[in-house]
mmCIF file of C-alpha atoms in Angstrom:
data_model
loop_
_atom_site.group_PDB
_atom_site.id
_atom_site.type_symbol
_atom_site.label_atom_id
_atom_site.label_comp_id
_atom_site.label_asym_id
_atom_site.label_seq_id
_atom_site.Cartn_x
_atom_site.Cartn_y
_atom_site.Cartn_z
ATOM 1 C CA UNK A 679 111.311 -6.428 45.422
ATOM 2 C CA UNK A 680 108.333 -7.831 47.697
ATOM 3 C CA UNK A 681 105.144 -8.285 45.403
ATOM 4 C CA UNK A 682 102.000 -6.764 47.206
ATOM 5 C CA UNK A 683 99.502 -9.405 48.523
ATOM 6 C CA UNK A 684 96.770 -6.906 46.453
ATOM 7 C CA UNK A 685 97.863 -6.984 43.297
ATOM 8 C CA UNK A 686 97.407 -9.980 40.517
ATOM 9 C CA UNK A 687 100.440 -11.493 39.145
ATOM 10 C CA UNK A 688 98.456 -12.008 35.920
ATOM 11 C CA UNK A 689 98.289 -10.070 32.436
ATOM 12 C CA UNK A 690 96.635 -6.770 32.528
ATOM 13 C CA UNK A 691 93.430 -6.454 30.937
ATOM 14 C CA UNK A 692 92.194 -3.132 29.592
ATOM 15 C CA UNK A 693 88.817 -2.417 29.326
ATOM 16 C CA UNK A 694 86.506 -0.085 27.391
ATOM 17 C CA UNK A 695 83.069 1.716 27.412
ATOM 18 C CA UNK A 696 80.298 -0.075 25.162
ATOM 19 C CA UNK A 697 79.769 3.176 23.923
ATOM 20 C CA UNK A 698 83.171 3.456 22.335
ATOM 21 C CA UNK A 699 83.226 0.022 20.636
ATOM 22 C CA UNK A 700 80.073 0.877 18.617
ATOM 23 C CA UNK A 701 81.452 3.752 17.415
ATOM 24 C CA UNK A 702 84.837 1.878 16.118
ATOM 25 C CA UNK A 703 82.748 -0.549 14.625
ATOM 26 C CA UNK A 704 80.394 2.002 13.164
ATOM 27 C CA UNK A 705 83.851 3.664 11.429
ATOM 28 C CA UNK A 706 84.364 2.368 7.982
ATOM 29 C CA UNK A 707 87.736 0.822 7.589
ATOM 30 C CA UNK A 708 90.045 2.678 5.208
ATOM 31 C CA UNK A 709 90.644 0.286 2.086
ATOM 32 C CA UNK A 710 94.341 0.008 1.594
ATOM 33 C CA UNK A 711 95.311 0.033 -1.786
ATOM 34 C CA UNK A 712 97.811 -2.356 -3.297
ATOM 35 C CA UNK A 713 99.467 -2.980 -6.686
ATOM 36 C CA UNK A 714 99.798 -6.430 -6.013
ATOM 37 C CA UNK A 715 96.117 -7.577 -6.132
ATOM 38 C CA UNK A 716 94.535 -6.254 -9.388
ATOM 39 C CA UNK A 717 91.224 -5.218 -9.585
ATOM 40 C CA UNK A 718 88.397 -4.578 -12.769
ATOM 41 C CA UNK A 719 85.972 -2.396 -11.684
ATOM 42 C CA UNK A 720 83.555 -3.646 -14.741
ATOM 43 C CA UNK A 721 79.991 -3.101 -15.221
ATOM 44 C CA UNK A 722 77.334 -6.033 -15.835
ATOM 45 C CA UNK A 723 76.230 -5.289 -19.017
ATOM 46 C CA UNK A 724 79.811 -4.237 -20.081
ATOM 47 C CA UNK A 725 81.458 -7.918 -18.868
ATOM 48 C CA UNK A 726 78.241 -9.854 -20.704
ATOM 49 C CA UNK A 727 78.904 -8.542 -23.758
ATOM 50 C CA UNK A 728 82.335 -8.915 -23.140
ATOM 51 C CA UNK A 729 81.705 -12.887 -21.921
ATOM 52 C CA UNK A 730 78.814 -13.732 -24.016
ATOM 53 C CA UNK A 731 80.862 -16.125 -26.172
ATOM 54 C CA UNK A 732 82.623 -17.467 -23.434
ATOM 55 C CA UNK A 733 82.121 -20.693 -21.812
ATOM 56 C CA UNK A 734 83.205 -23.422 -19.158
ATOM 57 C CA UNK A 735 84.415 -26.568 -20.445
ATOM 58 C CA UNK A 736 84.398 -28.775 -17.203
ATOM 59 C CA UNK A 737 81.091 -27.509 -16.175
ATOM 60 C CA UNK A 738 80.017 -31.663 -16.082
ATOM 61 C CA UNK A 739 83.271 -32.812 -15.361
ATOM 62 C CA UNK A 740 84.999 -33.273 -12.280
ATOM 63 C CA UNK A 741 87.570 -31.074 -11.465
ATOM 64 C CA UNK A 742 90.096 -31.905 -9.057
ATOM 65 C CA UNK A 743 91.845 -28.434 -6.981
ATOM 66 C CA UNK A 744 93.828 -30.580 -4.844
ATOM 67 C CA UNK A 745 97.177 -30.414 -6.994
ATOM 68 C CA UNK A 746 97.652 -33.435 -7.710
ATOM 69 C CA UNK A 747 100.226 -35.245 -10.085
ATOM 70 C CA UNK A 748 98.860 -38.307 -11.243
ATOM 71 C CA UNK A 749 98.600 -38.320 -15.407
ATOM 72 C CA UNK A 750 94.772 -38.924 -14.985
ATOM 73 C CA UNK A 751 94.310 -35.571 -12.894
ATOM 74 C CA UNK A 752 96.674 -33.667 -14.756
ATOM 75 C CA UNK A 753 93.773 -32.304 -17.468
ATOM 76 C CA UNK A 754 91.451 -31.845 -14.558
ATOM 77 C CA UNK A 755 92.464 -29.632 -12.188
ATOM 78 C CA UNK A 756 90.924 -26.603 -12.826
ATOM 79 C CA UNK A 757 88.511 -25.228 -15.181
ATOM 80 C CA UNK A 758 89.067 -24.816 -18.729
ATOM 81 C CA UNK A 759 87.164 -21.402 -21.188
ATOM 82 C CA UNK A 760 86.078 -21.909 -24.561
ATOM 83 C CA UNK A 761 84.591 -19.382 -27.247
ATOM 84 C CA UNK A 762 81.381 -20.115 -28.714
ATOM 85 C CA UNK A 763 81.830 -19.781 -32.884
ATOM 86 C CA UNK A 764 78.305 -18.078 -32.705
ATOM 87 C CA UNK A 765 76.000 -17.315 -29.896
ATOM 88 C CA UNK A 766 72.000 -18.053 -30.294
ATOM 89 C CA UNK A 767 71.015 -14.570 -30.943
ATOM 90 C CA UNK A 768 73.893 -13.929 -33.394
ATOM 91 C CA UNK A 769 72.610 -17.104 -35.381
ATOM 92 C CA UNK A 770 68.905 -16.207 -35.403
ATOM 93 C CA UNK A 771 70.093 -12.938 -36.475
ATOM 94 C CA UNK A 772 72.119 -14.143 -39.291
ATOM 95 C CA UNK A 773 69.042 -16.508 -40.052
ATOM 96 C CA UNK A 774 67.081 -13.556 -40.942
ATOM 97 C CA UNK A 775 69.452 -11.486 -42.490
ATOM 98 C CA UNK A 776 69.806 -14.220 -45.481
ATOM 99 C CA UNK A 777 65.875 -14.763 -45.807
ATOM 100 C CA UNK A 778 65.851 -10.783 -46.214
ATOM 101 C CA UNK A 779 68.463 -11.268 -49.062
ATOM 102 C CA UNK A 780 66.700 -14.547 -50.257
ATOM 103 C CA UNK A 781 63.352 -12.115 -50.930
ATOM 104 C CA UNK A 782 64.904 -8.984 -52.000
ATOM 105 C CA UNK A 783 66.304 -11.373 -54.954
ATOM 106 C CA UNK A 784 63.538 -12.895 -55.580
ATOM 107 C CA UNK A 785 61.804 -9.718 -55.899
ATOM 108 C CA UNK A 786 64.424 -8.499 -58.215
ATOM 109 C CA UNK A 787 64.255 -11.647 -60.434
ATOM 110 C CA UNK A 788 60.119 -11.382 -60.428
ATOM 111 C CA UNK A 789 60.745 -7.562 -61.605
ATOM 112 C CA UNK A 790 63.000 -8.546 -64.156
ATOM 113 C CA UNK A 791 60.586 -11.036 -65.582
ATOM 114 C CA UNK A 792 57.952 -9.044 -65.985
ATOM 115 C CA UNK A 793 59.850 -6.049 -67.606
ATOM 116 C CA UNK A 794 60.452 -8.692 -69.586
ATOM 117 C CA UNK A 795 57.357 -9.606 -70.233
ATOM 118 C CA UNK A 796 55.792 -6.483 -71.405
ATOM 119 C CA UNK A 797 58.063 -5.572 -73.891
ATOM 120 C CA UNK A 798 57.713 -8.458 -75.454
ATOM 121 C CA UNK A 799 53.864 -8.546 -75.235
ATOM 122 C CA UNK A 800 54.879 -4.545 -76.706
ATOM 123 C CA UNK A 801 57.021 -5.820 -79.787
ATOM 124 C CA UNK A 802 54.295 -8.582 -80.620
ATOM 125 C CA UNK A 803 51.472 -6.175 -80.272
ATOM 126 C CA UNK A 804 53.414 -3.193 -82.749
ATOM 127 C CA UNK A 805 54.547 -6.237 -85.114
ATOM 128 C CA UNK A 806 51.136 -7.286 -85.617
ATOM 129 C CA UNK A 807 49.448 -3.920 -85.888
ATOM 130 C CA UNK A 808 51.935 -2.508 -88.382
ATOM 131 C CA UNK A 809 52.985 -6.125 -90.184
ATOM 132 C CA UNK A 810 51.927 -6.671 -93.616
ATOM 133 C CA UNK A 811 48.491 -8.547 -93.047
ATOM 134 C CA UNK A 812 47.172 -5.910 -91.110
ATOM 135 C CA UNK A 813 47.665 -3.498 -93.603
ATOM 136 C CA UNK A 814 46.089 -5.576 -96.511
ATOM 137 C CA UNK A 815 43.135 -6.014 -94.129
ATOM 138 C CA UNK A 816 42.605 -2.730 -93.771
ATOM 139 C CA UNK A 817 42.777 -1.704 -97.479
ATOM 140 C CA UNK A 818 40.067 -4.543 -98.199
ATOM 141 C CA UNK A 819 37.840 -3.137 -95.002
ATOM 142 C CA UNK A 820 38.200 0.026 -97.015
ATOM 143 C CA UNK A 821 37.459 -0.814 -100.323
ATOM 144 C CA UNK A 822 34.240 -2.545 -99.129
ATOM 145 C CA UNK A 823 33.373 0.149 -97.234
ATOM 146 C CA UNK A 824 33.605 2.625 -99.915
ATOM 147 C CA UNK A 825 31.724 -0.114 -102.358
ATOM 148 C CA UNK A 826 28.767 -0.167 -99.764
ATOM 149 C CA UNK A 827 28.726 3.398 -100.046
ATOM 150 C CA UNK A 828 28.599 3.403 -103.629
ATOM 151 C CA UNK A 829 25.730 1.147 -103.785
ATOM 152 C CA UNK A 830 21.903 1.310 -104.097
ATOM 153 C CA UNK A 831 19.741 -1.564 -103.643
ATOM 154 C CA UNK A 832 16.870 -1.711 -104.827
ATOM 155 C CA UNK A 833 13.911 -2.754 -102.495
ATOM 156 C CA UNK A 834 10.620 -4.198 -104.342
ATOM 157 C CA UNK A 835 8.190 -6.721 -103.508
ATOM 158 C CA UNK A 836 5.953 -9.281 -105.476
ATOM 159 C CA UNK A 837 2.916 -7.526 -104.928
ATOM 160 C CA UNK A 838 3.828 -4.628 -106.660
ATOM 161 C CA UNK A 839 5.491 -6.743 -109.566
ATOM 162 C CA UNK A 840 2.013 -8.327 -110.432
ATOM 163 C CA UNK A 841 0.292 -4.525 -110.078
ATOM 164 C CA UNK A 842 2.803 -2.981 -112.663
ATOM 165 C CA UNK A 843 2.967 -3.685 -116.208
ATOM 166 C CA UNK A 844 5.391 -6.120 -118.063
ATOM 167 C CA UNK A 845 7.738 -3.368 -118.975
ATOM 168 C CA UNK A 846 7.510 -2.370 -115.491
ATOM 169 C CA UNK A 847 8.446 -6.232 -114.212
ATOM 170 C CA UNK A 848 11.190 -6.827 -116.940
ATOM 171 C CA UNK A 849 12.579 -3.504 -115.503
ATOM 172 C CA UNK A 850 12.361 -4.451 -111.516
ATOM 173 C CA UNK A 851 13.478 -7.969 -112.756
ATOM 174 C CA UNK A 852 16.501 -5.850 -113.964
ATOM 175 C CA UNK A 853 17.356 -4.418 -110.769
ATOM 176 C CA UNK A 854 16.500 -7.495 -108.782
ATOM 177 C CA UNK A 855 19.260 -9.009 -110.783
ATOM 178 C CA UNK A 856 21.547 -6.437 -110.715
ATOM 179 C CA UNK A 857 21.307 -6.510 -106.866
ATOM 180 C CA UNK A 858 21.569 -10.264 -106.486
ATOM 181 C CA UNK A 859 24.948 -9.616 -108.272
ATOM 182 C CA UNK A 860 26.160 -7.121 -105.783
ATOM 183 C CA UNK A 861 25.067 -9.713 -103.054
ATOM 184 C CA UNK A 862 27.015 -12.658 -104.609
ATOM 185 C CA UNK A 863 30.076 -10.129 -105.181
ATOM 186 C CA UNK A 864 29.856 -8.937 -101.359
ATOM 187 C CA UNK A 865 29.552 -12.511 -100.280
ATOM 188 C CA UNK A 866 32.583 -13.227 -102.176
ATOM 189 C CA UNK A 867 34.913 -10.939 -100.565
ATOM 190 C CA UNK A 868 33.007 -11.647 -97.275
ATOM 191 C CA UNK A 869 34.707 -14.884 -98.181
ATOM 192 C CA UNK A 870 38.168 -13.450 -98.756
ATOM 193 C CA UNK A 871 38.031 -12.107 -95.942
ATOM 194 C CA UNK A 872 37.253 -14.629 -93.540
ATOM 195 C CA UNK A 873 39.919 -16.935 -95.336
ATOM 196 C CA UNK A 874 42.180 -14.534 -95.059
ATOM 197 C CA UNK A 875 41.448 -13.730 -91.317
ATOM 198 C CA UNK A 876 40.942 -17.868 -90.631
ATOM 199 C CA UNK A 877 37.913 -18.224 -89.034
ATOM 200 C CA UNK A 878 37.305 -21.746 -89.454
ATOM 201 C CA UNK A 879 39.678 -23.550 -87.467
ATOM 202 C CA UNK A 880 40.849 -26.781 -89.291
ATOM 203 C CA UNK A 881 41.360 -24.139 -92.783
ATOM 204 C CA UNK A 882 45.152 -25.039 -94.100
ATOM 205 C CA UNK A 883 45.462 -21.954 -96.110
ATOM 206 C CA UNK A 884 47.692 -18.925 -95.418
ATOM 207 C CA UNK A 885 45.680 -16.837 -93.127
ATOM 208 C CA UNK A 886 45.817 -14.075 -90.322
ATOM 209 C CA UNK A 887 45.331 -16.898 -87.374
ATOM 210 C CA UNK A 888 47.911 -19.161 -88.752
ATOM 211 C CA UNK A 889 50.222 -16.136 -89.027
ATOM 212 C CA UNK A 890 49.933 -15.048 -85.229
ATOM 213 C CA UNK A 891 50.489 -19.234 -84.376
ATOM 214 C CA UNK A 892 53.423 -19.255 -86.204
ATOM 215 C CA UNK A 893 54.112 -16.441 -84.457
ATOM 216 C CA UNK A 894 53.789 -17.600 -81.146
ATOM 217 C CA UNK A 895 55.391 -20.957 -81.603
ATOM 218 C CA UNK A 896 58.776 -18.841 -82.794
ATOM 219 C CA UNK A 897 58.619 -16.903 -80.247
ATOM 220 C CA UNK A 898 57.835 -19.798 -77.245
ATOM 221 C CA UNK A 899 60.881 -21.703 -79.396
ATOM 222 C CA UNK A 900 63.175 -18.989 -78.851
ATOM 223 C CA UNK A 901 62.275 -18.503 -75.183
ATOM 224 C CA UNK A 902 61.840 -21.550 -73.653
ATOM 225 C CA UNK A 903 64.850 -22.486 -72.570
ATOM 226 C CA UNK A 904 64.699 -26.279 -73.303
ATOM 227 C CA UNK A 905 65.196 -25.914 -76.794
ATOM 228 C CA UNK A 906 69.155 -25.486 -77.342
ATOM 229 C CA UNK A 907 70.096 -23.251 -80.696
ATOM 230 C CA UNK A 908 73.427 -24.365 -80.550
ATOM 231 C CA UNK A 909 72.169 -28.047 -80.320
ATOM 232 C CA UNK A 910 69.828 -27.588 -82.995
ATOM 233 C CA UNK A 911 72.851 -25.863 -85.521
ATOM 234 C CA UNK A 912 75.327 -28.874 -84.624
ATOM 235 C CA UNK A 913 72.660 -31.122 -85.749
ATOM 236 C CA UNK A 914 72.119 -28.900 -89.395
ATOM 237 C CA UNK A 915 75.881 -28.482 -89.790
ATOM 238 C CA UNK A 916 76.251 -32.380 -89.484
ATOM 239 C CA UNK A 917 73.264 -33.288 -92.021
ATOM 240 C CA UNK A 918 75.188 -30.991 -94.297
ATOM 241 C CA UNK A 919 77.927 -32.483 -94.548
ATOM 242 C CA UNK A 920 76.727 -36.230 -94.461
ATOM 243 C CA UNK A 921 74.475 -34.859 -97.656
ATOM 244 C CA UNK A 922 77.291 -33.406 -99.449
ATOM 245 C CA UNK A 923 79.534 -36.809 -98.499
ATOM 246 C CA UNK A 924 76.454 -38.583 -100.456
ATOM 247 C CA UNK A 925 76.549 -36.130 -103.337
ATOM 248 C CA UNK A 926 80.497 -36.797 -103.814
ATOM 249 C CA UNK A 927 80.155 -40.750 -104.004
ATOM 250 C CA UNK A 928 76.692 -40.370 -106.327
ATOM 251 C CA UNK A 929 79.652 -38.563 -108.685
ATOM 252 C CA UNK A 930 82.405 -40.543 -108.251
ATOM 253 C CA UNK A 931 79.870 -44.012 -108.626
ATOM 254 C CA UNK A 932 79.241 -42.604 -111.898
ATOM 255 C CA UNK A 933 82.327 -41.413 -113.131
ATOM 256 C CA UNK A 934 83.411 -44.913 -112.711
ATOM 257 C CA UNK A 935 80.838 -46.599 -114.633
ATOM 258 C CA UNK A 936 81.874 -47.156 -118.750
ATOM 259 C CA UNK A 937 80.758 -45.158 -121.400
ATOM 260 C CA UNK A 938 78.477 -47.592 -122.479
ATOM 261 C CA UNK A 939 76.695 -48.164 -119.681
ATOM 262 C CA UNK A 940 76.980 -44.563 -119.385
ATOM 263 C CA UNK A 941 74.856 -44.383 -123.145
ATOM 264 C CA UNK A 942 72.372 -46.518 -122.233
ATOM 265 C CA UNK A 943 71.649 -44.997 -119.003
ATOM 266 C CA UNK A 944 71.191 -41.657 -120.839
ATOM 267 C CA UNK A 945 69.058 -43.453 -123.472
ATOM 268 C CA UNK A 946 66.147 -45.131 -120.668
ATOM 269 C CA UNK A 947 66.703 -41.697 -119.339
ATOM 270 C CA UNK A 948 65.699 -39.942 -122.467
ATOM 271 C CA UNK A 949 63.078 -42.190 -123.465
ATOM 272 C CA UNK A 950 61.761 -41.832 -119.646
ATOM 273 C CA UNK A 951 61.899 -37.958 -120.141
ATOM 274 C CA UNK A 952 60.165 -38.201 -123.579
ATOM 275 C CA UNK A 953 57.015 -40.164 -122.551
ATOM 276 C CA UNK A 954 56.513 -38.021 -119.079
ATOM 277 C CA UNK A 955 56.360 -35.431 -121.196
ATOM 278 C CA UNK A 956 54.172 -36.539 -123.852
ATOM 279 C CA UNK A 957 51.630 -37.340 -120.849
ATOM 280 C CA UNK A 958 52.517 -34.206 -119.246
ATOM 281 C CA UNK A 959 51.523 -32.424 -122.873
ATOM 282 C CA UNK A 960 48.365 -34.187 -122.992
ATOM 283 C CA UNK A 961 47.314 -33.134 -119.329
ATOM 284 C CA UNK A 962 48.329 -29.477 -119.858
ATOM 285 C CA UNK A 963 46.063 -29.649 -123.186
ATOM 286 C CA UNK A 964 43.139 -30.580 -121.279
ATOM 287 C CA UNK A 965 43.861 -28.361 -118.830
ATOM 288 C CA UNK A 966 43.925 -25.950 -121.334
ATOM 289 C CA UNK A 967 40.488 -26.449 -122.882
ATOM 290 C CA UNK A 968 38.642 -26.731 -119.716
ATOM 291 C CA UNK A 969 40.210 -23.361 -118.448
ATOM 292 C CA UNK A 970 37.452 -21.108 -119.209
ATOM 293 C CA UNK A 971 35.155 -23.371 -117.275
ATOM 294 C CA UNK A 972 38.033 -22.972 -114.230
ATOM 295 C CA UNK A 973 37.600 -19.238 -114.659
ATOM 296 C CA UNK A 974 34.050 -18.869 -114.556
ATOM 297 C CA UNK A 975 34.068 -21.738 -111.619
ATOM 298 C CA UNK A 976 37.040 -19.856 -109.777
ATOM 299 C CA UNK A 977 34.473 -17.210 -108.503
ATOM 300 C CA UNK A 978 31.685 -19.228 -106.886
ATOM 301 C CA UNK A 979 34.124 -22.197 -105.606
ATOM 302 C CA UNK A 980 35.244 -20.730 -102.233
ATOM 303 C CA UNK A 981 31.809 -20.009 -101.333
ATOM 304 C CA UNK A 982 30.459 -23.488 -102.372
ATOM 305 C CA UNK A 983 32.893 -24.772 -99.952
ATOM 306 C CA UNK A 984 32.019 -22.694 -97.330
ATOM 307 C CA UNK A 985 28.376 -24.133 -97.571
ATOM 308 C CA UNK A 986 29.487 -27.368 -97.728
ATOM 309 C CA UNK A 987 31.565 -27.347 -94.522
ATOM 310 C CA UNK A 988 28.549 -25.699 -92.900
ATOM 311 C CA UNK A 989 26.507 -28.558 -94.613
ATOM 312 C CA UNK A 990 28.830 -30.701 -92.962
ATOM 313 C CA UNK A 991 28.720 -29.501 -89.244
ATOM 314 C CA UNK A 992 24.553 -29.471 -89.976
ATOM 315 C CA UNK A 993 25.058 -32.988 -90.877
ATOM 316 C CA UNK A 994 27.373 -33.760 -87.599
ATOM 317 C CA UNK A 995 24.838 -32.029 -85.476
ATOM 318 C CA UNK A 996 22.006 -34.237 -86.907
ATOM 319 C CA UNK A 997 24.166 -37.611 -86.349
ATOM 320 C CA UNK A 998 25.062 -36.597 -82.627
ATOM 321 C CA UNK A 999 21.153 -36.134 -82.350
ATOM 322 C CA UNK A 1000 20.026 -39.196 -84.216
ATOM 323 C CA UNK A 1001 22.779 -40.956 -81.777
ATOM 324 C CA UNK A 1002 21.125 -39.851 -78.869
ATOM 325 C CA UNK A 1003 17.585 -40.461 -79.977
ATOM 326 C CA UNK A 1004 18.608 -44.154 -80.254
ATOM 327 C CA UNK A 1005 20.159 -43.906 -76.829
ATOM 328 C CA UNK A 1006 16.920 -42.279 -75.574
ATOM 329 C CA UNK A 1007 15.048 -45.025 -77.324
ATOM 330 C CA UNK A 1008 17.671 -48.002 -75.614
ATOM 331 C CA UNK A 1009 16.877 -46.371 -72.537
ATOM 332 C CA UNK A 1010 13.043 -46.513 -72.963
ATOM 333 C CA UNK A 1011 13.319 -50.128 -73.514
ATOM 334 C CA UNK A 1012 15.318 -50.890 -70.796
ATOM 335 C CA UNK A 1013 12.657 -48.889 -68.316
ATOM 336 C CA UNK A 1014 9.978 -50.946 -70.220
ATOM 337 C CA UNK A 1015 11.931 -54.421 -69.335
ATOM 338 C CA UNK A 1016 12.443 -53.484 -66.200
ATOM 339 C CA UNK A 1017 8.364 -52.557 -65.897
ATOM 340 C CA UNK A 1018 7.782 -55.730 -66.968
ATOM 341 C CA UNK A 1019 10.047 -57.519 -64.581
ATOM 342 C CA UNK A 1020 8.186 -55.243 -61.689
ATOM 343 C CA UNK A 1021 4.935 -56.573 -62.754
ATOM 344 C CA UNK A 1022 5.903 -60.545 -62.681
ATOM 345 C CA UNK A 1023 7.131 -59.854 -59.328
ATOM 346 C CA UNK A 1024 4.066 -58.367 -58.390
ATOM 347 C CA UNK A 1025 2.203 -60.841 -59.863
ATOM 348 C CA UNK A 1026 4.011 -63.315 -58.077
ATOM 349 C CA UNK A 1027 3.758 -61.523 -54.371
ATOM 350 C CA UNK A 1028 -0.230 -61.195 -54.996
ATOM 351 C CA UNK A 1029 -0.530 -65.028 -55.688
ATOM 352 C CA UNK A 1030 1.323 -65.660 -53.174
ATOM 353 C CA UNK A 1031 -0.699 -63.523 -50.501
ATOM 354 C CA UNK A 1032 -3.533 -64.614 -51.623
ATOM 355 C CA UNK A 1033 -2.623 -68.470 -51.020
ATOM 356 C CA UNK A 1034 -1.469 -67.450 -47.748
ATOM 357 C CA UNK A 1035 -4.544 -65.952 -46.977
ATOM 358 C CA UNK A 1036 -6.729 -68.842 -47.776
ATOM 359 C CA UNK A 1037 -4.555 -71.207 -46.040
ATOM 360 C CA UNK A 1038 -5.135 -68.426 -42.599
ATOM 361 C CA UNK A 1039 -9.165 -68.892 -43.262
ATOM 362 C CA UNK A 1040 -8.787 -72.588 -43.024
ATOM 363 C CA UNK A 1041 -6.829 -72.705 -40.393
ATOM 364 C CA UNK A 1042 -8.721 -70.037 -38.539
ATOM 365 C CA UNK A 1043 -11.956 -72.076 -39.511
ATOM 366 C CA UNK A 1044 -10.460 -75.078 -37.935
ATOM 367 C CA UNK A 1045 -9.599 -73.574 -34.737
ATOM 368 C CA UNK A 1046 -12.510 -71.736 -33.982
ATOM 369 C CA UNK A 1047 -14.470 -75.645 -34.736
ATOM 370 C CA UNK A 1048 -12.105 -77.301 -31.648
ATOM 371 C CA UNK A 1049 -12.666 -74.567 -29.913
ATOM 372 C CA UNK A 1050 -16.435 -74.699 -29.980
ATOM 373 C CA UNK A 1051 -16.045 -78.679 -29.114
ATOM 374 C CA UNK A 1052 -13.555 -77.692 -25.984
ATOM 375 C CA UNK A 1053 -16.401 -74.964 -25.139
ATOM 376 C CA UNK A 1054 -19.164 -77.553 -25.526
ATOM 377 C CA UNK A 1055 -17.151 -80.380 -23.420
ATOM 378 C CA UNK A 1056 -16.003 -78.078 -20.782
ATOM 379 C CA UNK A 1057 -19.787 -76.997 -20.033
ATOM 380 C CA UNK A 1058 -20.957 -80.646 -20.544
ATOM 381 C CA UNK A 1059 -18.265 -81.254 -17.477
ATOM 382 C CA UNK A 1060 -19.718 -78.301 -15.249
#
C-alpha cells in the first residue's frame, strides 16, 4: 500500500480546547483509598497532649539515612524517641501542690498549739482561783472587812484636849489609845497579808508569789521538751540503789567488828549523847524563861522588819545619791582643771601677741625711717 505524499509518517498528536483543560484541572481528583497506607486523622491539641512527653534523641547528633553497615553508623541511622519522666508544667505543678500541703500542716500544727495553749492557760487560771491560797485570802479579806465595819475611830484633836477638863483628856486619852491599838492590830494583818501574798521580792517565806513560781517552773519542766522524765527516773532509780549498796556494807562493817570494840563504841556514843543533851537541856531552859518575852515580841516583829527593809532601801537610795554627788563633785573639778588649763593657754597666746606686736612697731618704725632717707635722697637727686 502506497503512502500518500500528504500525510505525516509520524505519531498522531491529539489536541484539545484551552477551555477544556481548565476545567479538568479545576475537577478535584477522587482520593483513592487504600488499606495499605495508614492514616491518623488526629487533631493538634489531641496529638500534643498525646506527644508532650515525647522527645528526639538525635536532635544534635548526626544521623546517617543512607543504610549503611559500618558498626559506627549502625546506632545512627535514624532517629531515636524518648519519654520525658516529667514535663515542665507537670513539675511546677507538683512544686505547688507540696507547698499547699507544706502550709495546710503547718496551719494544723499552729492550731494544735494553741488549743493547746489555752487550756492550759484554762487549768492554771481555775487551779489558782479555786486552790487553797486563794481561799485563805479571801477569808482574811473578809474578816478584815467585817472588822473595819465593826470599828469606830475616834477623831479628836489637841485643841480640844487642852479646852476640856482632865476627866475629859484622861477619857479622849482612852480612846486615842484604844484606836492606836486597832491601828497596830490592822497593820499587823496588813502584814500577814502582804507576806502571805509576797510582795517584797527577795522574801524566802511561803507565800502566794512563790506558789504561782513554783508553779510555773513545774509546769515549763514538764513541757519543755529538753528535760527527759525517763532520764531523770534512771538517774533516781540508780542513786537508790548505790545508797542502799552503802547501807548494806555500813552493816556488814559493823557486824564484823568485836564486841569490844563494839562496847566502847556504844560507850563514846553514850557519853556523846549524854553531854548534847545536857547542852541541849540547858538551851531549851533558857528558851523557856525568855518565852514570854518571845510572845509579847512575836506580835510587833514582822512589822519591825518590814521597817527595817524599807530603812534599808532609804539607806540604798541615799548611798546611790551620795555616790553621785561625789561624781558630780569629780566632775566639777575636772571642769575647774580644765578652766585653769584654758586660762594658762590664754595667758600664754596674749603674751605672745603682745611681743609680736611690739616687735611689728619696731619694725614698722624702722621702715618708715629708710624710707624717709630714700624719700629725702631721691629728691636730693632730682
Amino acid at each position: 500500500m502506497e503512502s500518500l505524499p500528504d500525510l505525516g509518517q509520524g505519531p498522531e498528536v491529539f489536541e484539545t480546547s484551552d477551555v477544556e483543560s481548565l476545567e479538568n484541572l479545576s475537577l478535584k481528583s477522587e482520593e483513592v483509598v487504600t488499606h495499605d497506607i495508614e492514616i491518623d486523622n488526629e487533631d493538634a491539641k489531641s496529638a500534643h497532649a498525646r506527644f508532650e512527653e515525647n522527645t528526639l534523641v538525635g536532635l544534635f547528633d548526626l544521623v546517617d539515612f543512607l543504610g549503611s553497615l559500618v558498626a559506627e553508623n549502625l546506632g545512627r541511622n535514624t532517629y531515636h524517641t524518648r519519654k520525658w519522666t516529667e514535663t515542665k508544667a507537670q513539675r511546677l505543678a507538683r512544686i505547688a501542690q507540696e507547698l499547699r500541703e507544706i502550709q495546710e500542716e503547718d496551719n494544723e500544727d499552729a492550731d494544735e498549739a494553741e488549743k493547746l495553749r489555752k487550756i492550759l492557760e484554762a487549768l492554771v487560771q481555775n487551779r489558782g482561783l479555786n486552790g487553797y491560797l486563794s481561799g485563805k485570802l479571801d477569808a482574811v479579806f473578809r474578816q478584815v472587812e467585817n472588822e473595819l465595819a465593826h470599828c469606830d475611830f475616834p477623831q479628836a484633836s489637841d485643841a480640844e484636849a487642852q479646852k476640856d477638863g482632865p476627866e475629859e483628856t484622861k477619857n479622849i486619852l482612852q480612846d486615842s489609845k484604844v484606836g492606836l491599838g486597832v491601828v497596830l492590830d490592822l497593820e499587823l494583818r496588813i502584814n500577814e497579808l502582804e507576806q502571805a501574798i509576797g510582795v517584797h521580792e527577795m522574801s524566802q517565806a511561803t507565800n502566794l508569789a512563790l506558789h504561782m513560781r513554783d508553779l510555773d517552773r513545774k509546769v515549763n519542766v514538764l513541757y519543755n521538751p529538753e528535760y527527759e522524765m525517763d532520764t531523770m527516773k534512771t538517774k533516781v532509780s540508780e542513786l537508790n540503789k548505790e545508797l542502799e549498796t552503802y547501807a548494806k556494807t555500813t552493816r556488814m562493817a559493823q557486824l564484823a567488828l568485836p564486841d569490844n570494840a563494839r562496847a566502847s563504841q556504844s560507850r563514846e556514843l553514850t557519853q556523846k549523847i549524854a553531854a548534847h543533851s545536857s547542852v541541849f537541856e540547858k538551851k531549851l531552859d533558857t528558851v523557856y524563861e525568855k518565852l514570854g518575852e518571845i510572845e509579847s515580841m512575836k506580835a510587833r516583829l514582822p512589822a519591825v522588819i518590814s521597817r527595817l527593809r524599807s530603812l534599808h532601801e532609804t539607806h540604798s537610795d541615799l548611798a546611790t545619791a551620795v555616790s553621785i554627788v561625789g561624781q558630780l563633785d569629780d566632775n566639777l573639778e575636772t571642769l575647774k582643771r580644765d578652766l585653769q588649763s584654758w586660762n594658762d593657754s590664754l595667758d600664754t597666746v596674749r603674751t605672745a601677741i603682745n611681743q609680736h606686736a611690739v616687735a611689728f612697731d619696731d619694725r614698722l618704725r624702722e621702715t618708715e625711717t629708710k624710707l624717709q632717707q630714700m624719700e629725702a635722697r631721691v629728691e636730693a637727686l632730682l
